[in-house]
Amino acid sequence: MALIKEIRQRTGLAIGVIAVGLILFLVGGDLLGPNSMLLGGQDTVVGEINGEEISYEEYVNRVEQIKQNYQRNTGRNPSENQLYSIREQAWQALMVEKVFTEQYQELGMIISDAELVDMVQGKNIVAELRQQLTNPETGEFDRQQLIAFLQSLENASPQQRAAWAQQEKVFADSRLRIKYDNLLASSSFANSEEAKLQHKMENAVADVQHLFVPYYVISDSAVNISDSELKAYLKEHSDRFEVSNARDIDYVQFNLHPSGEDTAAVVQDMNRLVADLKSTNNDSLFVLRNSQISTPFRTYRPGDMLPNTLSSNVEFPEEGKVYGPYITDRSSYVAYKVTDRFDGTPRMRASHILLSTEGMEGAEKEAVKQQAQDILNEIKETGNFAAAAQQYGQDGTARRGGDLGWFAKADFVEEFADATFAAKSTGLMDEIVETEYGYHIIKVTELPQTSSVKLATLELQLGPSEETRNEVFRNADYFAANSGNSQEFKDNAEEDGYRVMSANGLSPNARNLNNLSGARQVVRWAFAEASVGEVSEVFELDNAYVVATLKSKTKEGDASLDQVRSQVLAEVRKEKKAAKIKENLEGKESLEAMKEVYPEFASLGSTPDLKLNSNTIPGVGFAPKAIGAIFGLQEPGEMTPPIQEETGVIVAKLNSMTPAPEIADYTRYQNQLENTSSQRAAYMIMMAVEELADVKDYRYKFF
């Protein structure tokens, strides 16, 4: 009995140990990691925005919201790459909330109830909703699906209604950001003097001769540089040599390539499935069950390109036939079956230039109409629609020459759709079209087409089998187990014939090692866990196993001389060589005489059409300081002083200067500057916000 009692006591202990072990296995290693709250870790801050700490919990909750939206919209879990994108969206959303919301309130910017209704069920349904509610048969947005969904919300569960309310908030926040960006973009302004300068930069022409003396005319050994000089240079130019939080690692990559047996097995499976695809009566179900791609059955509408593997092998795929298998550049075998050819919803392609009249009435609106007519007349003369769209267009299509891509009639407001679909030929439309958004100048690039194709795609990946993976893993694991430090790592790699690769200057948020993608776990190990000289465990990436060793750590801030010695040395050496070259050229009155100082290496050249907006001189290279000096010369025959550039010293002589001709109206250049500025506005706003909000990102410690 005593023995039985002892066994029972031990069994209870064993069960407890096993239970704890299972919990740790299910929860993951983070529970015992450096940020573990279980072991008293306090580092639960993933970043700071505008002086406010962002907790791990707040950030993960935001990620989870976006992740759930993704799952609802796609019906599948996000991949690792998609999860990275979701995390970035969550971080951006927090920045908007912590910084931009305050700006919206100060400006009185809102999304009204009527505007929100229009975004989710009116004439201007947001693109995200259009993509979510697409008819799989036609590939077009299905308004009936939207109506049915909105009606179903009346009887939906509280969780479903809450999810829709959250989705509407996302739409509203996105629209507010667009309004804010557009507001600042529309404030972009260039005055008449800036326009005149732009005109001068584009049209003033200098005819010059130039002498170029490269730095290598003086050997490195001829220039003596002390540490004190390097330190003085670094101190004076410290802002140019700041270093970021970074890591340097060495790693050995154990590639996962399919063996000959693996390839033979895939080919055998592919041939069997191709035979079945030829005989099946349900193509879509067959490829959904057997193909290893996410969208194996798809409708290709006018404007959609058939897969290149098919179009490059078959000129006109016939309905009912199976083509392939072909090997792809994705390391897979693929075959196609044309399930159906039919006439679908007509789609066409056009470009436009929008001049907005929102909020305008009377004479102000009439002035915009006249401007649109003037632009139309200008295009008729020049024939360059794309350039005019970039210069005058007032919506997002301007940067791509006004191109709207392929669209169906239902995709646009009635006036625009009626006008474009009534076109009898391609080309510039004679009349301006007015809609609620303003006046449109339209160029039809493709007339309406209806021919559509349903295509079933059968694709099998050519990858390593489990047996091959296990063999490669055993090699990697043996190497890692026998490498206790960086020196043993190098010695073992040399002995076993493995190539050691380096990834230097890794940033905390890096996801790749050189060309090796999906390496986030290696980067996180280097930043969150590893000490210098430590060798990692085996990491499994998409197409390889990796074993790494940490070489060095760099903390963010001003660089020490040891960290940037080679860069500082190169800059100081250039300065000293430039000084010697200038000294040797002093007193020489012509470019030819200067060339004789370095007859073998100095070069003489001429540029008859140099412009002020250039930053390079033909035959010399990048030389912005020299170009600026050239356009500062006043008289023919005048020479610049010797000018130090990136690769050598330049002296230029002005032969003649053709000034930019005077013109009556500089509006074109003013618009050009304003458009360039407005197109960069969203990016510049985000950069400014991050700087002013002093955003600090510590997510690399957790993800």
Tab-separated table of C-alpha atoms in Angstrom, residues 71-285:
chain	number	residue	atom	x	y	z
A	71	GLN	CA	-9.950	37.275	-41.963
A	72	ARG	CA	-13.566	38.378	-42.451
A	73	ASN	CA	-12.817	39.943	-45.817
A	74	THR	CA	-10.677	37.140	-47.248
A	75	GLY	CA	-11.878	34.064	-45.400
A	76	ARG	CA	-8.313	33.024	-44.550
A	77	ASN	CA	-5.569	33.664	-42.028
A	78	PRO	CA	-2.851	36.137	-43.046
A	79	SER	CA	0.539	34.844	-44.153
A	80	GLU	CA	3.694	36.034	-42.416
A	81	ASN	CA	4.183	38.781	-45.031
A	82	GLN	CA	0.552	39.854	-44.696
A	83	LEU	CA	0.858	39.829	-40.905
A	84	TYR	CA	3.841	42.178	-41.198
A	85	SER	CA	1.693	44.519	-43.296
A	86	ILE	CA	-1.091	44.300	-40.695
A	87	ARG	CA	1.343	45.262	-37.929
A	88	GLU	CA	2.479	48.257	-39.974
A	89	GLN	CA	-1.153	49.301	-40.524
A	90	ALA	CA	-1.750	49.053	-36.777
A	91	TRP	CA	1.296	51.228	-36.028
A	92	GLN	CA	0.245	53.815	-38.613
A	93	ALA	CA	-3.282	53.810	-37.161
A	94	LEU	CA	-1.895	54.528	-33.690
A	95	MET	CA	0.212	57.388	-35.063
A	96	VAL	CA	-2.856	58.857	-36.738
A	97	GLU	CA	-4.832	58.496	-33.524
A	98	LYS	CA	-2.149	59.993	-31.276
A	99	VAL	CA	-1.065	62.798	-33.595
A	100	PHE	CA	-3.465	63.467	-36.450
A	101	THR	CA	-6.693	63.308	-34.418
A	102	GLU	CA	-5.578	66.399	-32.524
A	103	GLN	CA	-4.956	68.143	-35.842
A	104	TYR	CA	-8.386	67.143	-37.181
A	105	GLN	CA	-10.088	68.567	-34.101
A	106	GLU	CA	-8.198	71.863	-34.277
A	107	LEU	CA	-9.175	72.235	-37.946
A	108	GLY	CA	-12.781	71.197	-37.337
A	109	MET	CA	-12.530	68.319	-39.806
A	110	ILE	CA	-15.239	65.650	-39.561
A	111	ILE	CA	-16.895	62.902	-41.565
A	112	SER	CA	-20.608	63.679	-41.541
A	113	ASP	CA	-23.270	60.967	-41.317
A	114	ALA	CA	-24.334	61.739	-44.888
A	115	GLU	CA	-20.747	61.414	-46.119
A	116	LEU	CA	-20.307	58.085	-44.336
A	117	VAL	CA	-23.544	56.777	-45.856
A	118	ASP	CA	-22.299	57.836	-49.292
A	119	MET	CA	-19.007	55.995	-48.663
A	120	VAL	CA	-20.652	52.682	-47.759
A	121	GLN	CA	-23.842	52.608	-49.829
A	122	GLY	CA	-24.073	55.702	-52.034
A	123	LYS	CA	-22.496	56.812	-55.300
A	124	ASN	CA	-18.923	56.901	-53.996
A	125	ILE	CA	-18.435	53.561	-52.261
A	126	VAL	CA	-14.903	53.191	-50.909
A	127	ALA	CA	-12.530	50.984	-52.890
A	128	GLU	CA	-12.007	48.547	-49.983
A	129	LEU	CA	-15.728	47.752	-49.887
A	130	ARG	CA	-15.897	47.380	-53.662
A	131	GLN	CA	-13.100	44.826	-53.532
A	132	GLN	CA	-14.760	42.877	-50.728
A	133	LEU	CA	-18.122	42.620	-52.534
A	134	THR	CA	-17.157	41.356	-55.969
A	135	ASN	CA	-19.287	38.934	-57.950
A	136	PRO	CA	-17.029	35.885	-58.522
A	137	GLU	CA	-18.721	35.171	-61.869
A	138	THR	CA	-18.271	38.618	-63.402
A	139	GLY	CA	-15.437	40.031	-61.304
A	140	GLU	CA	-17.498	43.240	-60.931
A	141	PHE	CA	-18.683	45.035	-57.803
A	142	ASP	CA	-22.078	43.605	-56.786
A	143	ARG	CA	-24.321	46.275	-55.237
A	144	GLN	CA	-26.971	43.664	-54.415
A	145	GLN	CA	-24.487	41.879	-52.152
A	146	LEU	CA	-23.888	45.155	-50.346
A	147	ILE	CA	-27.621	45.828	-49.906
A	148	ALA	CA	-28.211	42.299	-48.626
A	149	PHE	CA	-25.319	42.631	-46.170
A	150	LEU	CA	-26.510	45.979	-44.796
A	151	GLN	CA	-30.056	44.645	-44.398
A	152	SER	CA	-28.731	41.584	-42.564
A	153	LEU	CA	-27.153	43.817	-39.915
A	154	GLU	CA	-30.605	44.486	-38.416
A	155	ASN	CA	-30.763	40.882	-37.202
A	156	ALA	CA	-27.029	40.334	-36.744
A	157	SER	CA	-25.352	39.500	-33.453
A	158	PRO	CA	-23.929	42.321	-31.299
A	159	GLN	CA	-20.411	41.146	-32.240
A	160	GLN	CA	-21.178	41.436	-35.967
A	161	ARG	CA	-22.683	44.902	-35.559
A	162	ALA	CA	-19.695	45.978	-33.493
A	163	ALA	CA	-17.354	44.653	-36.178
A	164	TRP	CA	-19.188	46.664	-38.861
A	165	ALA	CA	-19.080	49.783	-36.673
A	166	GLN	CA	-15.313	49.293	-36.359
A	167	GLN	CA	-15.032	48.888	-40.139
A	168	GLU	CA	-16.964	52.127	-40.687
A	169	LYS	CA	-14.589	53.877	-38.272
A	170	VAL	CA	-11.643	52.633	-40.322
A	171	PHE	CA	-13.252	54.024	-43.490
A	172	ALA	CA	-13.931	57.355	-41.761
A	173	ASP	CA	-10.386	57.621	-40.364
A	174	SER	CA	-8.960	56.883	-43.802
A	175	ARG	CA	-11.136	59.574	-45.403
A	176	LEU	CA	-10.132	62.117	-42.732
A	177	ARG	CA	-6.473	61.448	-43.484
A	178	ILE	CA	-7.129	61.934	-47.210
A	179	LYS	CA	-8.877	65.232	-46.465
A	180	TYR	CA	-6.005	66.376	-44.270
A	181	ASP	CA	-3.374	65.457	-46.860
A	182	ASN	CA	-5.375	67.132	-49.630
A	183	LEU	CA	-5.845	70.251	-47.521
A	184	LEU	CA	-2.105	70.647	-47.032
A	185	ALA	CA	-1.378	69.589	-50.615
A	186	SER	CA	-3.755	72.264	-51.896
A	187	SER	CA	-1.862	74.849	-49.840
A	188	SER	CA	1.256	74.211	-51.933
A	189	PHE	CA	2.182	77.483	-53.575
A	190	ALA	CA	4.909	78.768	-55.835
A	191	ASN	CA	5.260	82.517	-56.384
A	192	SER	CA	6.143	84.237	-59.633
A	193	GLU	CA	9.832	84.558	-58.728
A	194	GLU	CA	10.091	80.813	-58.129
A	195	ALA	CA	8.372	80.215	-61.453
A	196	LYS	CA	10.862	82.527	-63.197
A	197	LEU	CA	13.755	80.680	-61.568
A	198	GLN	CA	12.329	77.335	-62.705
A	199	HIS	CA	11.983	78.730	-66.242
A	200	LYS	CA	15.600	79.908	-66.089
A	201	MET	CA	16.830	76.549	-64.785
A	202	GLU	CA	15.119	74.705	-67.630
A	203	ASN	CA	15.930	77.087	-70.475
A	204	ALA	CA	19.168	78.973	-69.776
A	205	VAL	CA	22.015	77.273	-71.674
A	206	ALA	CA	25.749	77.576	-71.066
A	207	ASP	CA	28.433	76.599	-73.593
A	208	VAL	CA	31.487	75.683	-71.507
A	209	GLN	CA	34.882	74.029	-71.591
A	210	HIS	CA	35.965	72.153	-68.492
A	211	LEU	CA	39.066	70.573	-67.021
A	212	PHE	CA	38.709	67.557	-64.743
A	213	VAL	CA	41.509	66.346	-62.486
A	214	PRO	CA	40.638	63.102	-60.663
A	215	TYR	CA	41.856	62.566	-57.121
A	216	TYR	CA	43.827	59.482	-58.063
A	217	VAL	CA	46.498	61.689	-59.712
A	218	ILE	CA	47.848	61.886	-56.174
A	219	SER	CA	48.584	58.563	-54.482
A	220	ASP	CA	47.162	57.820	-51.054
A	221	SER	CA	50.673	57.412	-49.664
A	222	ALA	CA	51.468	61.008	-50.636
A	223	VAL	CA	48.863	62.292	-48.177
A	224	ASN	CA	49.656	62.088	-44.470
A	225	ILE	CA	46.645	62.062	-42.165
A	226	SER	CA	46.794	61.972	-38.371
A	227	ASP	CA	44.144	60.709	-35.951
A	228	SER	CA	43.748	64.233	-34.613
A	229	GLU	CA	42.748	65.413	-38.107
A	230	LEU	CA	40.231	62.589	-38.417
A	231	LYS	CA	38.752	63.413	-35.005
A	232	ALA	CA	38.526	67.109	-35.886
A	233	TYR	CA	36.744	66.319	-39.167
A	234	LEU	CA	34.313	63.951	-37.434
A	235	LYS	CA	33.558	66.547	-34.761
A	236	GLU	CA	32.847	69.231	-37.376
A	237	HIS	CA	30.671	66.920	-39.516
A	238	SER	CA	29.161	64.728	-36.807
A	239	ASP	CA	25.663	65.081	-38.312
A	240	ARG	CA	26.884	63.228	-41.424
A	241	PHE	CA	28.163	60.256	-39.449
A	242	GLU	CA	25.333	59.400	-37.079
A	243	VAL	CA	24.787	55.672	-36.612
A	244	SER	CA	21.552	53.841	-35.959
A	245	ASN	CA	20.744	50.960	-33.656
A	246	ALA	CA	22.231	48.117	-35.699
A	247	ARG	CA	23.725	44.638	-35.603
A	248	ASP	CA	26.418	42.867	-37.643
A	249	ILE	CA	26.109	39.098	-38.011
A	250	ASP	CA	27.750	36.231	-39.878
A	251	TYR	CA	25.628	33.301	-40.954
A	252	VAL	CA	25.725	29.995	-42.780
A	253	GLN	CA	22.810	29.191	-45.059
A	254	PHE	CA	21.720	25.572	-45.559
A	255	ASN	CA	19.604	25.713	-48.715
A	256	LEU	CA	16.474	23.617	-49.131
A	257	HIS	CA	16.532	22.384	-52.714
A	258	PRO	CA	14.384	19.517	-53.978
A	259	SER	CA	16.264	16.302	-54.679
A	260	GLY	CA	15.964	14.371	-57.908
A	261	GLU	CA	13.492	12.033	-56.196
A	262	ASP	CA	11.425	15.038	-55.036
A	263	THR	CA	11.230	16.395	-58.589
A	264	ALA	CA	10.231	13.013	-60.034
A	265	ALA	CA	7.425	12.688	-57.488
A	266	VAL	CA	5.979	16.122	-58.321
A	267	VAL	CA	6.139	15.437	-62.076
A	268	GLN	CA	4.316	12.139	-61.551
A	269	ASP	CA	1.583	13.835	-59.478
A	270	MET	CA	1.259	16.638	-62.023
A	271	ASN	CA	0.835	14.289	-64.982
A	272	ARG	CA	-1.850	12.344	-63.126
A	273	LEU	CA	-3.761	15.506	-62.190
A	274	VAL	CA	-3.511	16.957	-65.721
A	275	ALA	CA	-5.141	13.784	-67.066
A	276	ASP	CA	-7.924	14.148	-64.489
A	277	LEU	CA	-8.369	17.857	-65.312
A	278	LYS	CA	-8.957	16.977	-68.960
A	279	SER	CA	-11.822	14.654	-68.076
A	280	THR	CA	-13.468	16.429	-65.129
A	281	ASN	CA	-16.787	18.207	-65.551
A	282	ASN	CA	-16.250	20.546	-62.609
A	283	ASP	CA	-13.054	22.466	-63.357
A	284	SER	CA	-13.399	25.030	-60.579
A	285	LEU	CA	-13.930	22.473	-57.805
